[in-house]
Short mmCIF file of C-alpha atoms in Angstrom, two decimals:
data_model
loop_
_atom_site.label_atom_id
_atom_site.label_comp_id
_atom_site.label_asym_id
_atom_site.label_seq_id
_atom_site.Cartn_x
_atom_site.Cartn_y
_atom_site.Cartn_z
CA MET A 1 101.61 102.26 128.23
CA PRO A 2 100.58 103.11 124.65
CA VAL A 3 102.54 102.27 121.49
CA PRO A 4 105.51 104.69 121.49
CA VAL A 5 105.10 107.73 119.26
CA SER A 6 108.47 106.88 117.74
CA GLN A 7 107.09 103.55 116.53
CA MET A 8 103.98 105.14 115.04
CA TRP A 9 106.15 107.78 113.36
CA THR A 10 108.59 105.18 112.02
CA VAL A 11 105.81 103.08 110.51
CA ALA A 12 103.85 106.04 109.12
CA SER A 13 106.90 107.64 107.53
CA TYR A 14 107.99 104.27 106.10
CA VAL A 15 104.60 103.63 104.48
CA LEU A 16 104.39 107.18 103.13
CA GLY A 17 107.92 106.82 101.78
CA GLN A 18 106.94 103.64 99.93
CA LYS A 19 103.87 105.37 98.52
CA LEU A 20 105.85 108.41 97.39
CA ALA A 21 108.36 106.09 95.74
CA GLY A 22 105.48 104.52 93.84
CA ARG A 23 106.05 101.01 95.22
CA LYS A 24 102.97 98.84 94.93
CA GLN A 25 104.38 95.88 96.85
CA TYR A 26 106.21 96.72 100.02
CA PRO A 27 106.62 94.74 103.24
CA LEU A 28 105.25 96.11 106.49
CA VAL A 29 106.29 93.42 108.96
CA LEU A 30 108.90 90.71 108.43
CA MET A 31 107.74 87.41 109.89
CA LEU A 32 111.04 85.91 110.95
CA GLU A 33 110.78 82.25 111.96
CA PRO A 34 114.16 81.29 113.40
CA LEU A 35 113.02 77.71 114.10
CA PHE A 36 109.97 75.47 113.81
CA ARG A 37 110.24 73.45 117.01
CA CYS A 38 107.91 74.28 119.85
CA ASN A 39 107.19 73.23 123.40
CA LEU A 40 103.45 73.10 122.71
CA ALA A 41 101.42 70.89 120.38
CA CYS A 42 98.33 72.99 119.71
CA ALA A 43 95.44 71.38 117.88
CA GLY A 44 94.90 74.28 115.50
CA CYS A 45 98.53 74.87 114.57
CA GLY A 46 100.04 73.66 111.32
CA LYS A 47 103.56 74.95 111.93
CA ILE A 48 105.33 72.10 113.66
CA GLN A 49 104.57 69.07 111.52
CA TYR A 50 108.04 68.33 110.19
CA PRO A 51 110.59 65.53 110.48
CA ALA A 52 112.92 65.82 113.47
CA HIS A 53 115.92 66.93 111.38
CA ILE A 54 113.93 69.97 110.17
CA LEU A 55 112.66 70.77 113.66
CA LYS A 56 116.24 70.76 114.90
CA LYS A 57 117.34 73.45 112.43
CA ASP A 58 117.86 77.05 113.55
CA LEU A 59 118.49 80.24 111.64
CA SER A 60 121.76 81.77 112.76
CA PRO A 61 121.77 85.38 113.99
CA GLU A 62 123.64 86.28 110.78
CA ASP A 63 120.87 84.67 108.68
CA CYS A 64 118.31 86.70 110.61
CA PHE A 65 120.16 90.00 110.18
CA ARG A 66 120.65 89.37 106.46
CA ALA A 67 116.92 88.71 106.02
CA VAL A 68 115.96 91.81 108.00
CA GLU A 69 118.25 94.01 105.93
CA GLU A 70 117.14 92.46 102.66
CA CYS A 71 113.49 92.99 103.47
CA GLY A 72 113.72 96.48 104.95
CA ALA A 73 110.43 96.35 106.86
CA PRO A 74 110.35 98.59 109.94
CA MET A 75 108.81 95.89 112.15
CA VAL A 76 109.93 92.31 112.73
CA SER A 77 107.64 89.70 114.21
CA ILE A 78 109.38 86.59 115.50
CA PRO A 79 107.01 83.64 115.64
CA GLY A 80 107.99 80.03 115.11
CA GLY A 81 107.95 77.48 116.67
CA GLU A 82 108.74 78.90 120.05
CA PRO A 83 111.51 81.49 119.60
CA LEU A 84 112.62 81.25 123.23
CA MET A 85 113.80 77.70 122.44
CA HIS A 86 116.34 79.15 119.99
CA PRO A 87 119.80 78.81 121.57
CA ARG A 88 120.90 82.26 120.30
CA ILE A 89 117.67 84.22 120.64
CA GLY A 90 119.35 86.79 122.92
CA GLU A 91 121.90 87.61 120.20
CA ILE A 92 119.21 87.82 117.54
CA ILE A 93 117.16 90.29 119.55
CA GLU A 94 120.20 92.35 120.49
CA GLY A 95 121.17 92.62 116.82
CA LEU A 96 117.69 93.63 115.73
CA VAL A 97 117.44 96.25 118.47
CA ALA A 98 120.79 97.62 117.30
CA ARG A 99 119.25 97.89 113.83
CA LYS A 100 116.35 99.86 115.35
CA LYS A 101 113.70 97.41 114.25
CA TYR A 102 110.47 97.24 116.25
CA ILE A 103 110.38 93.61 117.31
CA TYR A 104 107.40 91.53 118.40
CA LEU A 105 108.77 88.36 119.95
CA CYS A 106 105.80 85.97 119.83
CA THR A 107 105.98 83.50 122.66
CA ASN A 108 103.77 81.14 124.59
CA ALA A 109 105.76 82.43 127.59
CA LEU A 110 106.37 78.97 129.08
CA LEU A 111 110.11 79.80 129.08
CA LEU A 112 109.89 83.56 129.48
CA LYS A 113 110.72 83.80 133.16
CA GLU A 114 113.64 81.43 132.72
CA LYS A 115 115.06 83.34 129.73
CA ILE A 116 114.14 86.90 130.58
CA ASP A 117 117.66 87.82 131.67
CA LEU A 118 118.75 87.37 128.04
CA PHE A 119 116.90 90.58 127.17
CA LYS A 120 117.01 94.23 128.12
CA PRO A 121 113.90 96.43 128.16
CA SER A 122 113.78 98.59 125.06
CA LYS A 123 111.18 100.55 123.15
CA TYR A 124 112.14 98.32 120.20
CA LEU A 125 111.31 95.03 121.95
CA THR A 126 107.82 93.75 122.77
CA PHE A 127 106.95 90.33 124.09
CA SER A 128 103.79 89.30 122.26
CA VAL A 129 102.40 86.61 124.52
CA HIS A 130 100.17 83.97 123.01
CA LEU A 131 96.99 83.73 125.07
CA ASP A 132 93.88 82.34 123.40
CA GLY A 133 91.38 83.45 126.01
CA GLN A 134 90.60 82.94 129.65
CA ARG A 135 92.34 80.21 131.64
CA GLU A 136 90.37 77.17 130.53
CA GLU A 137 89.88 78.33 126.97
CA HIS A 138 93.59 79.00 126.59
CA ASP A 139 94.68 75.75 128.19
CA LEU A 140 92.34 73.81 125.93
CA ALA A 141 93.44 75.69 122.82
CA VAL A 142 97.11 74.97 123.49
CA CYS A 143 96.47 71.46 124.85
CA ARG A 144 98.43 72.24 128.02
CA GLU A 145 96.90 72.51 131.46
CA GLY A 146 98.47 75.25 133.51
CA GLY A 147 99.71 77.10 130.42
CA TYR A 148 97.62 80.17 131.13
CA ASP A 149 98.90 80.57 134.68
CA ILE A 150 102.53 80.24 133.59
CA ALA A 151 102.03 82.79 130.82
CA VAL A 152 100.26 85.31 133.04
CA ASP A 153 102.94 84.94 135.68
CA ALA A 154 105.59 85.62 133.03
CA VAL A 155 103.66 88.64 131.73
CA LYS A 156 103.65 90.09 135.24
CA GLU A 157 107.38 89.55 135.58
CA ALA A 158 108.10 91.13 132.19
CA LEU A 159 105.94 94.13 133.01
CA ARG A 160 107.61 94.45 136.42
CA ARG A 161 110.98 94.62 134.68
CA GLY A 162 109.80 97.35 132.32
CA PHE A 163 109.35 95.35 129.11
CA ARG A 164 106.68 96.15 126.56
CA VAL A 165 104.13 93.31 126.56
CA THR A 166 101.16 92.64 124.30
CA THR A 167 98.98 89.58 123.90
CA ASN A 168 98.07 87.75 120.72
CA THR A 169 94.92 85.69 120.52
CA THR A 170 93.73 83.30 117.83
CA LEU A 171 90.06 82.43 117.77
CA PHE A 172 88.45 79.30 116.39
CA ASP A 173 84.88 78.09 116.07
CA GLY A 174 83.39 77.61 119.50
CA ALA A 175 85.03 80.68 121.03
CA ASN A 176 82.58 82.38 123.35
CA PRO A 177 82.36 86.12 122.60
CA LYS A 178 81.42 86.95 126.19
CA SER A 179 84.39 85.05 127.50
CA VAL A 180 86.66 86.79 124.99
CA ARG A 181 85.41 90.17 126.22
CA ALA A 182 86.04 89.10 129.81
CA PHE A 183 89.54 88.06 128.73
CA PHE A 184 90.13 91.58 127.36
CA ASP A 185 89.20 92.97 130.79
CA GLU A 186 91.65 90.61 132.46
CA MET A 187 94.49 91.59 130.13
CA MET A 188 93.90 95.30 130.56
CA GLU A 189 93.84 94.82 134.31
CA LEU A 190 97.12 92.96 134.02
CA GLY A 191 98.60 96.05 132.37
CA VAL A 192 99.57 94.84 128.90
CA GLU A 193 100.18 97.52 126.30
CA GLY A 194 97.64 96.22 123.82
CA MET A 195 96.01 93.12 122.41
CA MET A 196 96.23 91.49 119.01
CA LEU A 197 93.64 89.06 117.76
CA SER A 198 92.90 87.13 114.64
CA PRO A 199 90.73 84.29 113.41
CA GLY A 200 92.72 81.09 112.97
CA TYR A 201 93.90 80.12 109.51
CA SER A 202 92.75 76.73 108.25
CA TYR A 203 96.17 75.05 108.11
CA ASP A 204 95.72 71.88 106.14
CA LYS A 205 98.35 70.15 108.29
CA ALA A 206 96.87 71.16 111.66
CA PRO A 207 95.50 68.32 113.78
CA ASP A 208 92.09 69.94 114.21
CA GLN A 209 90.40 70.31 110.83
CA LYS A 210 86.92 70.95 112.18
CA HIS A 211 86.97 74.28 113.95
CA PHE A 212 88.23 76.79 111.41
CA LEU A 213 85.93 79.77 111.16
CA GLY A 214 84.35 80.57 107.82
CA ARG A 215 84.15 84.21 106.80
CA ALA A 216 80.44 84.63 107.62
CA LYS A 217 80.88 83.30 111.13
CA THR A 218 84.13 85.21 111.62
CA ARG A 219 82.36 88.50 110.92
CA ARG A 220 79.46 87.67 113.24
CA MET A 221 81.78 86.57 116.03
CA PHE A 222 84.00 89.63 115.79
CA ARG A 223 80.98 91.93 115.52
CA ALA A 224 79.73 90.49 118.82
CA ILE A 225 83.17 90.76 120.42
CA LEU A 226 84.31 94.16 119.17
CA SER A 227 81.09 96.20 119.08
CA ASN A 228 80.01 98.11 122.20
CA ARG A 229 83.69 98.23 123.03
CA LYS A 230 84.91 99.27 126.44
CA SER A 231 87.05 102.40 126.47
CA SER A 232 89.61 100.59 128.61
CA TRP A 233 90.45 98.08 125.87
CA ARG A 234 93.55 98.78 123.79
CA PHE A 235 94.31 96.88 120.62
CA ASN A 236 97.66 96.67 118.94
CA LEU A 237 96.04 96.49 115.53
CA SER A 238 94.87 98.92 112.88
CA PRO A 239 91.31 100.12 113.65
CA LEU A 240 90.45 99.41 110.02
CA PHE A 241 91.58 95.78 110.37
CA LEU A 242 89.27 95.43 113.37
CA GLU A 243 86.44 96.91 111.25
CA PHE A 244 87.34 94.36 108.55
CA LEU A 245 86.93 91.54 111.07
CA MET A 246 83.59 93.00 112.16
CA GLY A 247 82.35 93.01 108.56
CA LYS A 248 82.34 96.79 108.22
CA LYS A 249 85.09 96.90 105.60
CA THR A 250 86.24 94.65 102.79
CA TYR A 251 89.81 94.50 101.55
CA PRO A 252 91.75 92.38 99.11
CA CYS A 253 94.57 90.35 100.61
CA THR A 254 98.09 91.82 100.74
CA PRO A 255 100.15 88.63 100.91
CA TRP A 256 103.48 90.45 100.47
CA GLY A 257 102.70 92.79 103.39
CA MET A 258 104.07 90.39 105.99
CA PRO A 259 106.64 88.22 104.19
CA THR A 260 108.12 85.19 105.91
CA TYR A 261 111.72 84.05 106.17
CA ASN A 262 112.60 80.72 107.77
CA VAL A 263 115.03 77.80 107.52
CA PHE A 264 113.80 77.06 103.98
CA GLY A 265 114.22 80.63 102.69
CA TRP A 266 111.65 83.26 101.65
CA GLN A 267 108.25 81.64 101.74
CA LYS A 268 105.86 82.01 98.80
CA PRO A 269 103.34 83.58 98.95
CA CYS A 270 102.72 84.47 102.59
CA TYR A 271 103.09 83.56 106.24
CA LEU A 272 100.35 80.93 106.12
CA LEU A 273 100.60 79.26 102.74
CA GLN A 274 103.67 77.36 101.58
CA ASP A 275 103.86 77.27 97.82
CA GLY A 276 107.61 77.12 97.51
CA TYR A 277 110.62 79.16 98.55
CA ALA A 278 112.92 81.78 97.07
CA ASP A 279 116.51 82.41 98.05
CA THR A 280 116.19 86.19 98.19
CA PHE A 281 113.43 88.62 99.08
CA ALA A 282 113.66 90.21 95.63
CA GLU A 283 113.33 86.80 93.98
CA MET A 284 110.30 86.00 96.11
CA LEU A 285 108.61 89.27 95.10
CA ALA A 286 109.46 88.81 91.44
CA THR A 287 108.63 85.12 90.99
CA THR A 288 105.43 84.70 93.03
CA GLU A 289 102.25 84.66 90.96
CA TRP A 290 100.41 87.04 93.27
CA SER A 291 97.15 86.90 91.33
CA ASN A 292 96.79 83.26 92.43
CA TYR A 293 96.33 84.22 96.08
CA GLY A 294 93.83 85.98 98.31
CA THR A 295 90.17 85.13 98.73
CA GLU A 296 89.33 87.17 95.64
CA SER A 297 91.57 84.89 93.54
CA GLY A 298 89.25 81.92 94.05
CA ASN A 299 92.14 79.87 95.45
CA PRO A 300 90.46 77.40 97.86
CA ALA A 301 93.46 77.62 100.20
CA CYS A 302 92.65 81.31 100.68
CA ALA A 303 88.86 80.94 100.83
CA ASN A 304 88.22 81.50 104.53
CA CYS A 305 91.28 83.57 105.37
CA MET A 306 90.75 86.85 107.22
CA VAL A 307 94.03 86.61 109.08
CA HIS A 308 96.05 89.63 110.18
CA SER A 309 99.11 88.60 108.19
CA GLY A 310 97.17 89.07 104.96
CA TYR A 311 94.72 91.79 105.82
CA GLU A 312 96.27 94.07 108.40
CA ALA A 313 98.71 95.29 105.79
CA SER A 314 95.69 95.93 103.55
CA ALA A 315 94.10 98.01 106.29
CA VAL A 316 97.30 99.99 106.87
CA ASN A 317 97.61 100.53 103.15
CA ALA A 318 94.02 101.82 103.07
CA THR A 319 94.87 104.34 105.79
CA PHE A 320 97.60 105.87 103.68
CA SER A 321 95.98 105.52 100.25
CA SER A 322 93.33 108.22 100.47
CA LEU A 323 92.05 111.02 102.64
CA SER A 324 88.90 108.99 103.34
CA GLY A 325 91.04 106.06 104.50
CA PHE A 326 93.02 108.32 106.78
CA LEU A 327 89.88 109.92 108.20
CA ALA A 328 88.30 106.48 108.75
CA THR A 329 91.38 105.48 110.75
CA VAL A 330 91.22 108.65 112.84
CA LYS A 331 87.50 108.06 113.43
CA GLY A 332 88.12 104.42 114.39
CA THR A 333 90.80 105.53 116.83
CA LEU A 334 88.87 108.35 118.48
CA PHE A 335 85.39 106.81 118.45
CA SER A 336 86.02 103.16 119.12
CA SER A 337 82.91 102.13 121.04
CA TYR A 338 80.97 100.95 117.94
CA PRO A 339 77.53 100.88 119.62
CA ASP A 340 75.45 98.11 118.06
CA LYS A 341 72.22 96.67 119.46
CA GLU A 342 72.31 93.68 117.14
CA ALA A 343 75.79 92.85 118.46
CA LEU A 344 74.41 92.90 122.00
CA ARG A 345 71.77 90.43 120.88
CA LEU A 346 74.47 88.25 119.31
CA LEU A 347 76.28 88.24 122.64
CA GLU A 348 73.21 86.76 124.28
CA GLU A 349 72.87 83.98 121.73
CA PRO A 350 73.76 80.59 123.16
CA VAL A 351 77.10 79.43 121.85
CA ALA A 352 76.91 76.06 120.23
CA ALA A 353 79.23 73.84 122.23
CA VAL A 354 81.20 72.65 119.24
CA HIS A 355 84.36 72.59 121.32
CA PRO A 356 84.10 69.16 122.92
CA LEU A 357 86.67 69.89 125.59
CA VAL A 358 84.70 72.84 126.83
CA GLN A 359 81.76 70.49 127.24
CA ILE A 360 83.91 68.08 129.21
CA GLU A 361 85.25 70.71 131.51
CA GLY A 362 82.13 72.87 131.78
CA ALA A 363 84.50 75.76 131.32
CA GLU A 364 82.09 77.99 129.50
CA SER A 365 79.60 78.48 132.30
CA ARG A 366 82.24 78.73 135.01
CA SER A 367 84.35 81.30 133.26
CA LEU A 368 81.34 83.50 132.62
CA GLN A 369 80.17 83.27 136.20
CA GLU A 370 83.63 84.23 137.40
CA THR A 371 83.93 87.31 135.24
CA GLY A 372 80.38 88.42 134.93
CA ALA A 373 80.98 89.26 131.29
CA MET B 1 106.10 47.03 107.92
CA THR B 2 104.57 50.52 107.80
CA VAL B 3 102.09 51.75 110.35
CA LEU B 4 99.45 53.90 108.76
CA PHE B 5 97.29 56.45 110.51
CA ASP B 6 93.99 57.66 109.20
CA THR B 7 92.49 61.05 109.91
CA ASN B 8 90.69 59.66 112.94
CA GLY B 9 93.92 58.71 114.57
CA THR B 10 93.34 55.00 114.29
CA THR B 11 96.10 52.84 112.94
CA SER B 12 96.37 49.94 110.62
CA GLU B 13 99.29 47.94 109.40
CA ASN B 14 100.24 47.50 105.81
CA LYS B 15 103.29 46.44 103.93
CA ILE B 16 103.98 48.96 101.20
CA MET B 17 101.35 51.15 99.61
CA THR B 18 101.25 51.57 95.88
CA GLY B 19 99.20 54.70 96.31
CA LYS B 20 96.17 53.28 94.59
CA GLU B 21 94.64 51.35 97.46
CA ASP B 22 93.71 51.82 101.06
CA GLY B 23 91.94 55.13 100.74
CA HIS B 24 94.50 56.87 98.58
CA ILE B 25 92.96 59.90 96.90
CA ASP B 26 94.28 60.97 93.55
CA HIS B 27 94.88 64.71 93.44
CA ALA B 28 93.00 64.95 90.17
CA SER B 29 89.91 63.21 91.50
CA PRO B 30 86.76 65.10 92.58
CA GLN B 31 87.39 63.80 96.11
CA ALA B 32 90.56 65.81 96.23
CA THR B 33 88.76 69.05 95.41
CA PRO B 34 88.28 71.05 98.60
CA PRO B 35 84.59 70.93 99.47
CA HIS B 36 84.32 74.72 99.55
CA ALA B 37 85.94 75.23 96.17
CA ASN B 38 82.66 76.16 94.50
CA VAL B 39 81.06 77.98 97.43
CA ASN B 40 80.97 81.73 97.99
CA PRO B 41 83.65 82.10 100.69
CA ASP B 42 81.86 85.04 102.26
CA ALA B 43 78.91 82.76 103.02
CA LEU B 44 80.96 80.08 104.77
CA GLU B 45 80.10 79.46 108.41
CA ILE B 46 82.77 76.85 109.04
CA ALA B 47 85.68 76.32 106.73
CA PRO B 48 85.82 72.66 105.77
CA GLY B 49 89.09 71.06 106.74
CA THR B 50 91.34 69.01 104.55
CA ALA B 51 91.17 65.25 104.20
CA HIS B 52 94.70 63.99 104.01
CA GLU B 53 96.00 61.46 101.59
CA ARG B 54 97.84 58.57 103.16
CA LEU B 55 101.11 58.61 101.35
CA GLU B 56 103.49 57.11 103.87
CA GLY B 57 105.18 54.12 102.30
CA TRP B 58 103.95 54.96 98.80
CA ILE B 59 106.26 54.21 95.88
CA PRO B 60 104.70 55.91 92.88
CA GLU B 61 105.04 54.66 89.36
CA LEU B 62 106.97 57.19 87.32
CA ALA B 63 106.33 55.85 83.85
CA SER B 64 105.25 59.15 82.32
CA ASP B 65 106.22 62.78 82.74
CA ASP B 66 102.80 63.53 84.19
CA GLU B 67 103.16 60.79 86.80
CA LEU B 68 106.56 62.14 87.78
CA ARG B 69 105.30 65.71 88.04
CA GLY B 70 102.21 64.61 90.01
CA ALA B 71 104.25 62.50 92.42
CA LEU B 72 106.73 65.32 93.07
CA GLU B 73 103.85 67.71 93.75
CA LYS B 74 102.65 65.27 96.41
CA ALA B 75 106.19 64.96 97.75
CA PHE B 76 106.26 68.74 98.13
CA ASP B 77 103.02 68.62 100.11
CA TYR B 78 104.14 65.67 102.23
CA ARG B 79 105.26 66.33 105.83
CA GLY B 80 107.76 63.52 105.98
CA ASP B 81 111.01 62.58 104.29
CA VAL B 82 111.12 61.08 100.83
CA SER B 83 113.84 59.10 99.06
CA ILE B 84 114.90 60.06 95.57
CA THR B 85 116.99 57.70 93.46
CA ARG B 86 118.78 59.40 90.59
CA LYS B 87 119.29 57.78 87.21
CA ASP B 88 123.00 57.48 87.98
CA GLY B 89 122.11 55.28 90.94
CA THR B 90 122.84 57.77 93.71
CA LYS B 91 120.20 58.28 96.34
CA VAL B 92 119.17 61.21 98.53
CA GLU B 93 116.70 61.06 101.41
CA GLY B 94 115.29 64.21 102.94
CA TYR B 95 112.50 66.73 103.26
CA VAL B 96 111.20 68.34 100.05
CA PHE B 97 110.54 72.01 100.78
CA ASP B 98 110.35 73.40 97.26
CA ARG B 99 109.69 72.43 93.67
CA ARG B 100 110.04 74.57 90.61
CA ALA B 101 108.19 73.12 87.69
CA ALA B 102 109.12 74.39 84.23
CA ALA B 103 108.14 73.38 80.71
CA SER B 104 110.79 70.69 80.43
CA LEU B 105 111.80 68.08 83.02
CA LYS B 106 115.39 69.18 82.61
CA ASP B 107 114.57 72.71 83.75
CA SER B 108 112.30 71.59 86.61
CA VAL B 109 113.87 71.02 90.01
CA VAL B 110 112.85 69.70 93.36
CA ARG B 111 114.75 71.08 96.38
CA LEU B 112 115.24 69.22 99.62
CA TYR B 113 117.11 69.20 102.90
CA PRO B 114 118.87 65.83 103.12
CA LYS B 115 118.31 64.01 106.39
CA ASN B 116 121.90 64.32 107.55
CA SER B 117 122.97 67.63 106.07
CA ASN B 118 122.42 71.34 106.43
CA GLU B 119 123.05 71.95 102.74
CA LYS B 120 120.03 72.31 100.48
CA VAL B 121 120.12 70.01 97.46
CA ALA B 122 118.41 70.57 94.10
CA VAL B 123 117.58 67.62 91.88
CA SER B 124 116.41 68.03 88.30
CA TYR B 125 113.19 66.19 87.47
CA ALA B 126 115.04 64.70 84.51
CA GLU B 127 117.56 63.00 86.82
CA ILE B 128 114.97 61.15 88.89
CA ALA B 129 114.57 57.41 88.42
CA ALA B 130 112.54 56.54 91.53
CA LEU B 131 110.74 58.17 94.42
CA ALA B 132 109.53 56.71 97.71
CA PHE B 133 107.58 58.31 100.55
CA SER B 134 109.95 56.67 102.99
CA GLY B 135 109.68 58.87 106.09
CA ARG B 136 106.89 59.01 108.63
CA ASP B 137 104.08 61.46 107.78
CA THR B 138 104.37 63.87 110.70
CA ALA B 139 100.94 65.36 110.00
CA ALA B 140 99.16 62.01 110.21
CA GLY B 141 97.38 60.57 113.21
CA LYS B 142 97.03 63.89 114.96
CA SER B 143 93.39 64.60 114.31
CA TRP B 144 91.12 66.42 116.73
CA GLU B 145 89.53 63.07 117.52
CA ALA B 146 92.95 61.55 118.29
CA TRP B 147 93.73 64.42 120.62
CA MET B 148 90.33 64.06 122.30
CA LYS B 149 90.87 60.33 122.72
CA LYS B 150 94.27 60.84 124.35
CA TYR B 151 92.85 63.57 126.55
CA ALA B 152 89.96 61.34 127.68
CA GLU B 153 92.35 58.46 128.36
CA LYS B 154 94.65 60.63 130.46
CA LYS B 155 91.68 62.02 132.35
CA ALA B 156 90.19 58.56 132.94
CA ALA B 157 93.57 57.35 134.19
CA GLY B 158 93.51 60.12 136.78
CA GLU B 159 96.59 61.84 135.37
CA LYS B 160 97.16 65.31 136.74
CA ASP B 161 99.01 66.65 133.72
CA LEU B 162 96.26 66.74 131.10
CA SER B 163 98.56 68.04 128.45
CA LEU B 164 99.83 66.98 125.10
CA HIS B 165 103.50 67.53 124.46
CA PRO B 166 105.34 67.72 121.16
CA GLU B 167 106.97 64.51 120.07
CA PRO B 168 110.57 64.15 121.19
CA LEU B 169 113.07 64.89 118.44
CA GLU B 170 114.58 61.50 117.67
#
C-alpha cells in the first residue's frame, strides 16, 4: 500500500502555501513527545535519562492538541519514550485524527498487540515500528532478546487489521550493509507500507558513546546500502534525503523543520539537541539563535549529524524551491535503482566487527547465510 | 555517602565532591572541548563520544557571578535533580530543564520541575545562595562497557532473558 495521494497532496500544498506566503521557517512535522519513559533501555538512546519524577510525567491530550494547533504542521510524529505506555494515548490519537493530521506513532511495538484495540484504522494513522535490522541486530541494538519477534508479530497483526504500518531504523557504526539490505527484503515481504532510516545521532547522554557514525562513514555506509536498489523496496522518505545520506547531495540543516514539544515545552533548537525550552511555538521560533546550529555552524554538537529530523525537511524544501529540485525528486522517484559498481565493491568489504555483541553472538555470519543478501 | 560511577560503569565511594577532584573536568578546560571540535566534520569516520563530568554530590562555590553562571550551566546539562537554596532561606529541589542567561543576574533565570510538583518554577540567578547536585546522575554508569559487562554476566549465569530493562521508577 503506497502513501495515500491525499497525504502527498496535503504535504505538497502545505509546503507550497508556506513558500507562497514567503515563510522562511515553517514546520513540516511536529515531533510530539507525550512522555519520556520507555520499556526499553537502548544503548544508543539519550532520551530516557531523567529522574523518576520526570519519567512519570505525561502530556495531557489537551496539551497535545494545543501544541498541534499552535504548530500547524500537517504531520505529527509521536516518539518518546514509548507512546503506547501513555495512559491516554488512544484519546490523543483520536483527537489528532479528528484534526486530520497525518500521524506517525513511533513504537517499539512491545505493547502494540495489547493496545491495538485503542485505535481504529485510518489513512491518518500509521504505526511506525522501530526495527533496527534483522532479528539479532535489532535485539542487540535495543538490548532486548526477543524484541524483534514481538515487533514483527505486532506488525502482522496491525496489517491484518488494516492499519498503515512503516518501519523506522537507526543505524550505528558496525551495521552490516548486506544485512540491512536483507532486512529491507524481509520488511517488504511482511507488507509494510514503507521504510524510514537514519544514522543515529550522537546523544551525549546515551550509554554507548563509541558507535556513532561520522559523516564520512555515514555516506559510505548508505551508499553501499541504498545503491543498486531493488525495485521492490519502498521508502517513506524524500528521495533527496536518501541521496543526501548516500553523499550525492549536500544540504544545510533545517532544525525548525521538525520542532519538538514535550513535558518541558517547545525544545530549542531541534528534536535532538536540548538547549532550553520555550513556552510557545512562536517564542521558540523567535528566540532560538538558529545560526548556532547545523553542521555548517561549527557547533560540535551538530558536527556528525545527518539525521532525518534535521535534513529531511531540507530535502523537502529543496524539492519545492526550484524546478531543478522538483525534477531531481521526480527522477529519484522514477529511477531509484542508483546503479553503482563502487557500491557493490563496498558491499563486499569485510565489516569491522566493532559491535562486540555481534562478535559474541556470531550474528553477522548467520544472518547473512540465512538471507543470502 | 555518595556512590559515584565513572564512564566505564565502575563505582567508587566518596563523601561529597567539591567538583575539583576525582576526575572533575572544568567546562572551560581543553579536556572539556569535544575532540572533534577542530576537525572537518565531513571527514569524520566515527563521531567521538562525550566524556561525562562526574557532578553527583558536587556543591559548587558560588563566590563570583561567573562561578554561579558556570555552575547553573552544568546544572542545566545534568541528568539528575539539583537543590537550590534561595537567599531568603527557602529551598527547591528538582530537575533543571531550562536556563535563560541575560546580561544581569537579576534578569537571568533557571527553570526547574520540583521533585514533588507538576508546576514549573523559575528562580532568578540573583536569588540563589547555594546549589548542590543532590540527585543521582541518571546518565552515569550506563556506558557501553557497563552494558557489555552486565550482558556477559547474565549470559555466564545461564539466564535466558538476556535483556536490559529500564530502571524501575522509584
